[in-house]
PDB file of C-alpha atoms in Angstrom:
ATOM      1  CA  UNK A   1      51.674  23.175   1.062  1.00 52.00           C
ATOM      2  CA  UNK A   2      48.474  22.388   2.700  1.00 56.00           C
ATOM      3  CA  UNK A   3      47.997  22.408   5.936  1.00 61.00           C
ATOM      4  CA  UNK A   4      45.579  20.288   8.409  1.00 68.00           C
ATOM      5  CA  UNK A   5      43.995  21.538  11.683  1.00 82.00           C
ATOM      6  CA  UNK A   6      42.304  18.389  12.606  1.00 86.00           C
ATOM      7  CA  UNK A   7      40.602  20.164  15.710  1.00 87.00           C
ATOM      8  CA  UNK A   8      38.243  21.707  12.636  1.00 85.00           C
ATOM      9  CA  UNK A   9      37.608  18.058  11.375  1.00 82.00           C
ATOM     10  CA  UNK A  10      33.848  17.845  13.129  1.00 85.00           C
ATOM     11  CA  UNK A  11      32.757  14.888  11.194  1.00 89.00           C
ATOM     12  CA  UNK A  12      36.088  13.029  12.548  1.00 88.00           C
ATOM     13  CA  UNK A  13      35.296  14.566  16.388  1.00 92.00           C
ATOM     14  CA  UNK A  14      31.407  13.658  15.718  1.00 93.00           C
ATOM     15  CA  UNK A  15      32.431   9.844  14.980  1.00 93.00           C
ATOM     16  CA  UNK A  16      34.558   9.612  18.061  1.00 94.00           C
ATOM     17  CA  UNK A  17      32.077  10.929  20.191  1.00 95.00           C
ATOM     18  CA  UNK A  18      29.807   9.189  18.980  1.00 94.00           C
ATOM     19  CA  UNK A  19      32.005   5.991  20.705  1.00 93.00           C
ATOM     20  CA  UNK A  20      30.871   7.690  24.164  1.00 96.00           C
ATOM     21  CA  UNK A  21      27.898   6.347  26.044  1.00 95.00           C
ATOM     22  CA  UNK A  22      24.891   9.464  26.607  1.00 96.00           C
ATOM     23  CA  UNK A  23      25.946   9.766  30.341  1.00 96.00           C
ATOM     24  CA  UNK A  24      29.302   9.763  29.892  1.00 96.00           C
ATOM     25  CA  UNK A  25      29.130  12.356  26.729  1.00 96.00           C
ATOM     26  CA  UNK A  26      26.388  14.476  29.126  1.00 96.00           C
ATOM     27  CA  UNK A  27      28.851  14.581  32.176  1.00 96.00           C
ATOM     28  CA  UNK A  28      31.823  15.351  30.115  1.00 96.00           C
ATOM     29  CA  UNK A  29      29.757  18.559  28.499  1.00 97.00           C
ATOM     30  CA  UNK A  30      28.880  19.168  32.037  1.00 97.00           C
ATOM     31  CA  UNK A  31      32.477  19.882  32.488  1.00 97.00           C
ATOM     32  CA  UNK A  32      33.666  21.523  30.011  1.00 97.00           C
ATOM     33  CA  UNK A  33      30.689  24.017  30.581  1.00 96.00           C
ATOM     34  CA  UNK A  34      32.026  24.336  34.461  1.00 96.00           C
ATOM     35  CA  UNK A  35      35.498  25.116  33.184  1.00 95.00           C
ATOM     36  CA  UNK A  36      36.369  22.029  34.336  1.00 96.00           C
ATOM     37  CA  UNK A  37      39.393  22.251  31.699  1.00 96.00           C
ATOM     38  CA  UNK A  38      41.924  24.005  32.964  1.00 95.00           C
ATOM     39  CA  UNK A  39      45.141  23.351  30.099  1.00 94.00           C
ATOM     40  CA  UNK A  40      45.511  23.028  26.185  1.00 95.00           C
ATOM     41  CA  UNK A  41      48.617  22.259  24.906  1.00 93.00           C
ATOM     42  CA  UNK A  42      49.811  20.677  21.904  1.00 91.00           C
ATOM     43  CA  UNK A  43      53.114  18.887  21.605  1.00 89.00           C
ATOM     44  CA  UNK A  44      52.752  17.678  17.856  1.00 90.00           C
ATOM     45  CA  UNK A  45      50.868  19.902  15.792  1.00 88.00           C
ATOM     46  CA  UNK A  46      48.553  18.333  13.898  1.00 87.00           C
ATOM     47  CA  UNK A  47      48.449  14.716  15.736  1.00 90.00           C
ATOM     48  CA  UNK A  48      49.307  15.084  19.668  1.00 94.00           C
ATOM     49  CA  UNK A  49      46.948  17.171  22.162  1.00 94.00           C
ATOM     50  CA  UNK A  50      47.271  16.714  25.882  1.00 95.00           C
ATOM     51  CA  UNK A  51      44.937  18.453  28.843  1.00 96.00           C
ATOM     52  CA  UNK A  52      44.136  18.794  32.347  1.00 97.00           C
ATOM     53  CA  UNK A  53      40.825  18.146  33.755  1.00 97.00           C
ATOM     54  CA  UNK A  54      39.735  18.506  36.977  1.00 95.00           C
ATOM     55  CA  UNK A  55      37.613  16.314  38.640  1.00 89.00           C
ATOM     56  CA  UNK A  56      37.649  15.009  41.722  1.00 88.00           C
ATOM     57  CA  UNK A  57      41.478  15.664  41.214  1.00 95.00           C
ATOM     58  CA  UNK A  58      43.456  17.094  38.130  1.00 96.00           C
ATOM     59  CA  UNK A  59      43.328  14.129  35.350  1.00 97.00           C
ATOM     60  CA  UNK A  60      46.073  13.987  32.434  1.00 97.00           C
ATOM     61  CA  UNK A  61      44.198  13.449  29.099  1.00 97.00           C
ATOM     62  CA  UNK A  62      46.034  12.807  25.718  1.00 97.00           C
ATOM     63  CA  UNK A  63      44.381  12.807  22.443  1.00 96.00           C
ATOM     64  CA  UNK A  64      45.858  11.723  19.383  1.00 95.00           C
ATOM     65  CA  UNK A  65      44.618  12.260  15.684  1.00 92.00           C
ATOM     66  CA  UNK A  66      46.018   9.984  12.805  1.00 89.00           C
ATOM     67  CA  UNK A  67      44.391   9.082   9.925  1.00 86.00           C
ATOM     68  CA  UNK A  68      41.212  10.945  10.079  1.00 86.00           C
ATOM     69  CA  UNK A  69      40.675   9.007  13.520  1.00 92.00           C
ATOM     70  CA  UNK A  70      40.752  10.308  17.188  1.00 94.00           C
ATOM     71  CA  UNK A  71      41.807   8.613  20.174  1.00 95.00           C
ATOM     72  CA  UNK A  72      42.269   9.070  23.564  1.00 96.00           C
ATOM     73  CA  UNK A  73      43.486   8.270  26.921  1.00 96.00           C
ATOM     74  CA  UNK A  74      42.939   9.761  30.700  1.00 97.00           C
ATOM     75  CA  UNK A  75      44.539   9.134  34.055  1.00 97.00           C
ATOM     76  CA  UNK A  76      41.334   8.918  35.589  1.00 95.00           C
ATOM     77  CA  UNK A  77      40.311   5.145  36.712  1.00 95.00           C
ATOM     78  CA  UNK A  78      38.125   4.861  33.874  1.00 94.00           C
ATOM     79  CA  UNK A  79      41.350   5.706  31.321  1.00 93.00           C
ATOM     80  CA  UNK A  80      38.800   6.094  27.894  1.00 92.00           C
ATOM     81  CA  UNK A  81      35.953   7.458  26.867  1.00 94.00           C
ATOM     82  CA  UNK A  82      35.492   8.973  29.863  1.00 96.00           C
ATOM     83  CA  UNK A  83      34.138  12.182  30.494  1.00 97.00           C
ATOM     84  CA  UNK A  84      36.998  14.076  30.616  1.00 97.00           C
ATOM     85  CA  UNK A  85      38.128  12.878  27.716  1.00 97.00           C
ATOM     86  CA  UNK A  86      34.845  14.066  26.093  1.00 97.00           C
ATOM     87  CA  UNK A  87      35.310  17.699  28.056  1.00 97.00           C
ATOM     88  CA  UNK A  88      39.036  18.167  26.759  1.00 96.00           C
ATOM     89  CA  UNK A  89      37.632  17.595  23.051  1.00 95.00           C
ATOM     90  CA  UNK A  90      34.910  19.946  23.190  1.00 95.00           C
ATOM     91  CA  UNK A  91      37.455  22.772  24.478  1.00 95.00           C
ATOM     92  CA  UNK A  92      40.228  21.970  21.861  1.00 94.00           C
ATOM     93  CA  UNK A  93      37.397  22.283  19.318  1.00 91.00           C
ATOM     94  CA  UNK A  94      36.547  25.616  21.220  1.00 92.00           C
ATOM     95  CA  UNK A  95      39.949  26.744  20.690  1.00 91.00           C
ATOM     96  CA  UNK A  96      40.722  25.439  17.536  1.00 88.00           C
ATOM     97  CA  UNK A  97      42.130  28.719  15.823  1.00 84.00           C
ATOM     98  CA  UNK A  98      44.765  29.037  18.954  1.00 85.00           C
ATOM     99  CA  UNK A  99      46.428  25.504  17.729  1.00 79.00           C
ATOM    100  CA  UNK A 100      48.998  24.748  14.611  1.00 72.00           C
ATOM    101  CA  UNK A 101      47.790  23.198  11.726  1.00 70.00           C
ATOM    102  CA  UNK A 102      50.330  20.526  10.280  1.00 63.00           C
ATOM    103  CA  UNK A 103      51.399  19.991   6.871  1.00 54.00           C
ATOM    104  CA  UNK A 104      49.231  17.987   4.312  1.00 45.00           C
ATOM    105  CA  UNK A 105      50.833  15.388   1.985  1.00 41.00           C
ATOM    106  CA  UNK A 106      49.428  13.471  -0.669  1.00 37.00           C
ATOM    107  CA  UNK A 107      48.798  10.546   1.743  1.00 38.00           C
ATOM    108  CA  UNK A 108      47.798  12.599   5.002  1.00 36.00           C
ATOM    109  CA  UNK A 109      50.285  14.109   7.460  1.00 36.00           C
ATOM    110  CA  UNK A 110      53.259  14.913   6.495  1.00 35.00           C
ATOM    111  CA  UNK A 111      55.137  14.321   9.674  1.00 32.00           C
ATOM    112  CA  UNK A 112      58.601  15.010   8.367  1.00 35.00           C
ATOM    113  CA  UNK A 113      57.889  18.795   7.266  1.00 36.00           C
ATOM    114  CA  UNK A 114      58.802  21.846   9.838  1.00 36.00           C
ATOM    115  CA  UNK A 115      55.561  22.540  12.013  1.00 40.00           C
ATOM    116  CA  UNK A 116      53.784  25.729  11.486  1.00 40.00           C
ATOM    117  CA  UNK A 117      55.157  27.312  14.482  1.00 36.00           C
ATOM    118  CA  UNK A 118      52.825  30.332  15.706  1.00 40.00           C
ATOM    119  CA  UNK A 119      53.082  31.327  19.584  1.00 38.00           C
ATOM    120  CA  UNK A 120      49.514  30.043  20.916  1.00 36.00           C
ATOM    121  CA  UNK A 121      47.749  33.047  22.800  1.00 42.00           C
ATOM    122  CA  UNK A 122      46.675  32.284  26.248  1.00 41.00           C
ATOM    123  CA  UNK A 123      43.097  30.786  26.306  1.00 41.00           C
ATOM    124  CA  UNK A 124      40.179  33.402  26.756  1.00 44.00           C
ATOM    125  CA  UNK A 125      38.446  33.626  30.176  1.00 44.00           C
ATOM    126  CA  UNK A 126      35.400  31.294  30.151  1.00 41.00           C
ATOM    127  CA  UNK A 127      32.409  33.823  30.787  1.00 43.00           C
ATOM    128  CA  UNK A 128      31.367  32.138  34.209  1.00 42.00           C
ATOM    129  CA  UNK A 129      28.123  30.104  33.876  1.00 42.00           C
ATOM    130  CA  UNK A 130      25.187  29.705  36.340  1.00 44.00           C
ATOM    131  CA  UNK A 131      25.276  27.393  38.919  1.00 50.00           C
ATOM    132  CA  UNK A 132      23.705  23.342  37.985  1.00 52.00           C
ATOM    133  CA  UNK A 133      20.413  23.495  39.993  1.00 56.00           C
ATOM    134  CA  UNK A 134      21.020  20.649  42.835  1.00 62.00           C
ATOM    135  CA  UNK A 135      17.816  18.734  41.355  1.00 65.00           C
ATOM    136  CA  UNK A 136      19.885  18.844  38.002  1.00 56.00           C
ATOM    137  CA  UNK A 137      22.921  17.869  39.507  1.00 55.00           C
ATOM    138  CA  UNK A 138      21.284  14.891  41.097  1.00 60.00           C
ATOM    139  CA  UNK A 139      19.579  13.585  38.422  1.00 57.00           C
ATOM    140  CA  UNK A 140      23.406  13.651  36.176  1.00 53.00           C
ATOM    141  CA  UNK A 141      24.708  11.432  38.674  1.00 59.00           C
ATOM    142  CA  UNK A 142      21.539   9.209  39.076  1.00 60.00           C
ATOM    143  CA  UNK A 143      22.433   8.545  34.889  1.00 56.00           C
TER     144      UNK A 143
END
């Protein structure tokens, strides 16, 4: 049987990012370069993604995949396409390989079929980054 790792579907994570506004999309790879994402996990391989972000405080984000179609939803005030949102995506797609694929049918997911279960390693260490200039970091919020 086939299987599906949707976090390896770019053209389906292009179009939803392309839903995004340039800020938001600019702040949320702010982000995920920062490290702002601090959990993966996956509760339905194939379909059902959840993170943490932190931000001002630790924000619960849930992406699902059906259909060849993302979507998403965040704790944060703003609840969608927010920048977390867009920072959790980019670090799933990161981490793609560490995720189960699910099973193909004919007509897309086969949601009745045993998930491939493989124990997820830990996520690598982000290498740390350099610090955002304060004239950069000024001029991302003034966006």
């Amino acid at each position: 049987m086939t299987t599906v790792n949707p976090l390896q579907d770019s053209v389906g994570i292009r179009r939803y990012f392309n839903d995004f506004d340039r800020v938001t999309a600019a702040r949320g790879r702010m982000y995920f370069r920062d490290g702002a994402v601090i959990r993966l996990d996956c509760s339905e391989p194939g379909a059902r993604f959840s993170a943490v972000v932190r931000g001002g405080r630790d924000y619960e984000v849930t992406l699902l995949y059906e259909a060849g179609e993302w979507e998403g939803e965040c704790s944060c005030p703003v609840g969608y396409e927010c920048k977390h949102l867009y920072a959790a995506l980019l670090a799933f797609q990161r981490h793609a390989g560490q995720f189960p694929s699910a099973p193909l049918a004919a007509g897309g997911l086969d949601r009745s079929a045993p998930a491939n279960k493989q124990p997820r390693q830990p996520a690598k260490p982000q290498p740390p980054l350099l610090p955002v200039s304060p004239v950069v970091a000024r001029v991302m919020e003034a966006l």
